[in-house]
Amino acid sequence: MAVVSAVVCVAAALGVAVSPGVGHAYVGDVIRYQVFSSVSDNWVMKYYDGNNRMKVFRHAHLPLRTTDGNYWGDATVVSDTSVQLKSVEFWSYGSFAACRVYVNGVMKAERRVNGRGASVTCWA
């Protein structure tokens, strides 16, 4: 954290713009987790909230349908910390699972797996 602050201060003194690296999230950033499955009722979805606490939802129900017939759901959090953890874990009862992580509307991670009892993890 001190290194990031020092870099920002030096950059400001030199008049240089600094942007966060890929996957970084800061206070106020919007993190969106999406998960997909071949079935609507699944085992568990875990993700970090805006305070870096792991949220666990057992018997995760995905209420929405994709155009290809799969199911999906999402969770959105607003970062309240200067170093935000961005990870989602998802276990499906079906044969397909996928996840995505977005930071401020930009996709930072995506993963898909096929197989009985598919499970997937995305981190950014």
Tab-separated table of C-alpha atoms in Angstrom:
chain	number	residue	atom	x	y	z
A	1	MET	CA	0.000	0.000	0.000
A	2	ALA	CA	2.811	2.436	0.843
A	3	VAL	CA	4.507	1.647	-2.468
A	4	VAL	CA	1.321	2.403	-4.423
A	5	SER	CA	0.893	5.698	-2.549
A	6	ALA	CA	4.519	6.635	-3.216
A	7	VAL	CA	4.169	5.887	-6.931
A	8	VAL	CA	1.014	8.001	-7.162
A	9	CYS	CA	2.705	10.916	-5.316
A	10	VAL	CA	5.805	10.793	-7.536
A	11	ALA	CA	3.676	10.520	-10.678
A	12	ALA	CA	1.562	13.493	-9.588
A	13	ALA	CA	4.691	15.569	-8.914
A	14	LEU	CA	5.982	14.752	-12.399
A	15	GLY	CA	2.605	15.345	-14.047
A	16	VAL	CA	2.343	11.730	-15.213
A	17	ALA	CA	-0.983	9.875	-15.307
A	18	VAL	CA	-1.074	6.585	-13.414
A	19	SER	CA	-3.725	3.948	-13.998
A	20	PRO	CA	-4.228	0.749	-12.032
A	21	GLY	CA	-2.820	-2.446	-13.470
A	22	VAL	CA	-4.946	-5.236	-14.858
A	23	GLY	CA	-7.292	-6.633	-12.249
A	24	HIS	CA	-6.658	-4.026	-9.562
A	25	ALA	CA	-9.624	-2.589	-7.694
A	26	TYR	CA	-9.744	0.320	-5.301
A	27	VAL	CA	-12.233	2.011	-2.959
A	28	GLY	CA	-15.443	2.709	-4.847
A	29	ASP	CA	-14.763	0.304	-7.716
A	30	VAL	CA	-17.652	-1.942	-8.749
A	31	ILE	CA	-16.914	-5.679	-8.820
A	32	ARG	CA	-19.391	-7.966	-10.593
A	33	TYR	CA	-19.253	-11.745	-10.355
A	34	GLN	CA	-21.207	-13.860	-12.870
A	35	VAL	CA	-21.680	-17.629	-12.730
A	36	PHE	CA	-23.228	-20.008	-15.260
A	37	SER	CA	-24.456	-23.603	-15.078
A	38	SER	CA	-26.323	-26.227	-17.065
A	39	VAL	CA	-28.835	-26.491	-14.169
A	40	SER	CA	-30.677	-23.837	-12.157
A	41	ASP	CA	-30.058	-25.272	-8.669
A	42	ASN	CA	-26.401	-25.688	-7.728
A	43	TRP	CA	-24.195	-26.561	-4.782
A	44	VAL	CA	-22.415	-23.343	-3.751
A	45	MET	CA	-21.233	-19.900	-4.868
A	46	LYS	CA	-18.497	-18.068	-2.923
A	47	TYR	CA	-17.134	-14.588	-3.538
A	48	TYR	CA	-15.438	-11.676	-1.757
A	49	ASP	CA	-17.614	-8.750	-0.702
A	50	GLY	CA	-16.497	-5.100	-0.718
A	51	ASN	CA	-14.682	-5.589	2.617
A	52	ASN	CA	-12.766	-8.714	1.517
A	53	ARG	CA	-15.027	-11.055	3.493
A	54	MET	CA	-15.908	-14.341	1.826
A	55	LYS	CA	-19.648	-14.684	1.190
A	56	VAL	CA	-20.924	-18.258	0.877
A	57	PHE	CA	-24.262	-19.165	-0.694
A	58	ARG	CA	-25.122	-22.841	-0.449
A	59	HIS	CA	-27.790	-24.258	-2.736
A	60	ALA	CA	-27.095	-21.424	-5.184
A	61	HIS	CA	-30.116	-20.900	-7.416
A	62	LEU	CA	-29.488	-19.297	-10.806
A	63	PRO	CA	-32.735	-17.612	-11.881
A	64	LEU	CA	-31.892	-16.409	-15.386
A	65	ARG	CA	-31.510	-18.229	-18.736
A	66	THR	CA	-28.936	-17.638	-21.445
A	67	THR	CA	-29.789	-17.822	-25.148
A	68	ASP	CA	-28.107	-21.252	-25.326
A	69	GLY	CA	-30.311	-22.642	-22.538
A	70	ASN	CA	-27.885	-22.476	-19.608
A	71	TYR	CA	-28.643	-20.707	-16.334
A	72	TRP	CA	-26.844	-17.743	-14.802
A	73	GLY	CA	-26.794	-15.380	-11.873
A	74	ASP	CA	-24.574	-12.619	-10.561
A	75	ALA	CA	-23.519	-10.628	-7.527
A	76	THR	CA	-22.252	-7.049	-7.501
A	77	VAL	CA	-20.223	-5.414	-4.730
A	78	VAL	CA	-18.647	-1.992	-4.284
A	79	SER	CA	-15.086	-2.046	-2.955
A	80	ASP	CA	-14.634	-0.433	0.446
A	81	THR	CA	-10.923	-1.233	0.717
A	82	SER	CA	-7.754	-0.065	-1.010
A	83	VAL	CA	-6.697	-3.632	-1.873
A	84	GLN	CA	-9.776	-5.536	-3.044
A	85	LEU	CA	-9.791	-9.332	-3.374
A	86	LYS	CA	-11.693	-10.371	-6.512
A	87	SER	CA	-12.496	-14.061	-6.666
A	88	VAL	CA	-15.562	-16.226	-7.239
A	89	GLU	CA	-15.843	-19.997	-6.744
A	90	PHE	CA	-18.801	-21.946	-8.074
A	91	TRP	CA	-19.783	-25.616	-7.840
A	92	SER	CA	-22.515	-26.872	-10.148
A	93	TYR	CA	-24.698	-29.942	-9.837
A	94	GLY	CA	-24.709	-29.976	-13.635
A	95	SER	CA	-22.210	-30.792	-16.371
A	96	PHE	CA	-21.156	-27.201	-17.137
A	97	ALA	CA	-19.904	-24.306	-15.011
A	98	ALA	CA	-18.442	-20.930	-15.911
A	99	CYS	CA	-17.565	-17.693	-14.173
A	100	ARG	CA	-16.579	-14.125	-14.972
A	101	VAL	CA	-15.194	-11.240	-12.923
A	102	TYR	CA	-15.737	-7.631	-14.005
A	103	VAL	CA	-14.114	-4.528	-12.504
A	104	ASN	CA	-15.930	-1.289	-13.375
A	105	GLY	CA	-17.638	-3.018	-16.310
A	106	VAL	CA	-14.448	-4.464	-17.819
A	107	MET	CA	-14.131	-8.265	-17.835
A	108	LYS	CA	-10.917	-9.224	-16.012
A	109	ALA	CA	-11.352	-13.012	-15.773
A	110	GLU	CA	-13.376	-15.777	-17.418
A	111	ARG	CA	-13.258	-19.560	-17.136
A	112	ARG	CA	-15.447	-22.438	-18.376
A	113	VAL	CA	-15.381	-26.136	-17.527
A	114	ASN	CA	-17.377	-29.182	-18.597
A	115	GLY	CA	-17.818	-32.417	-16.694
A	116	ARG	CA	-20.033	-34.054	-14.119
A	117	GLY	CA	-20.323	-31.859	-11.019
A	118	ALA	CA	-18.350	-29.092	-12.727
A	119	SER	CA	-16.632	-26.521	-10.512
A	120	VAL	CA	-14.873	-23.331	-11.513
A	121	THR	CA	-12.871	-20.472	-9.969
A	122	CYS	CA	-12.202	-17.034	-11.438
A	123	TRP	CA	-9.890	-14.448	-9.906
A	124	ALA	CA	-8.666	-11.111	-11.160
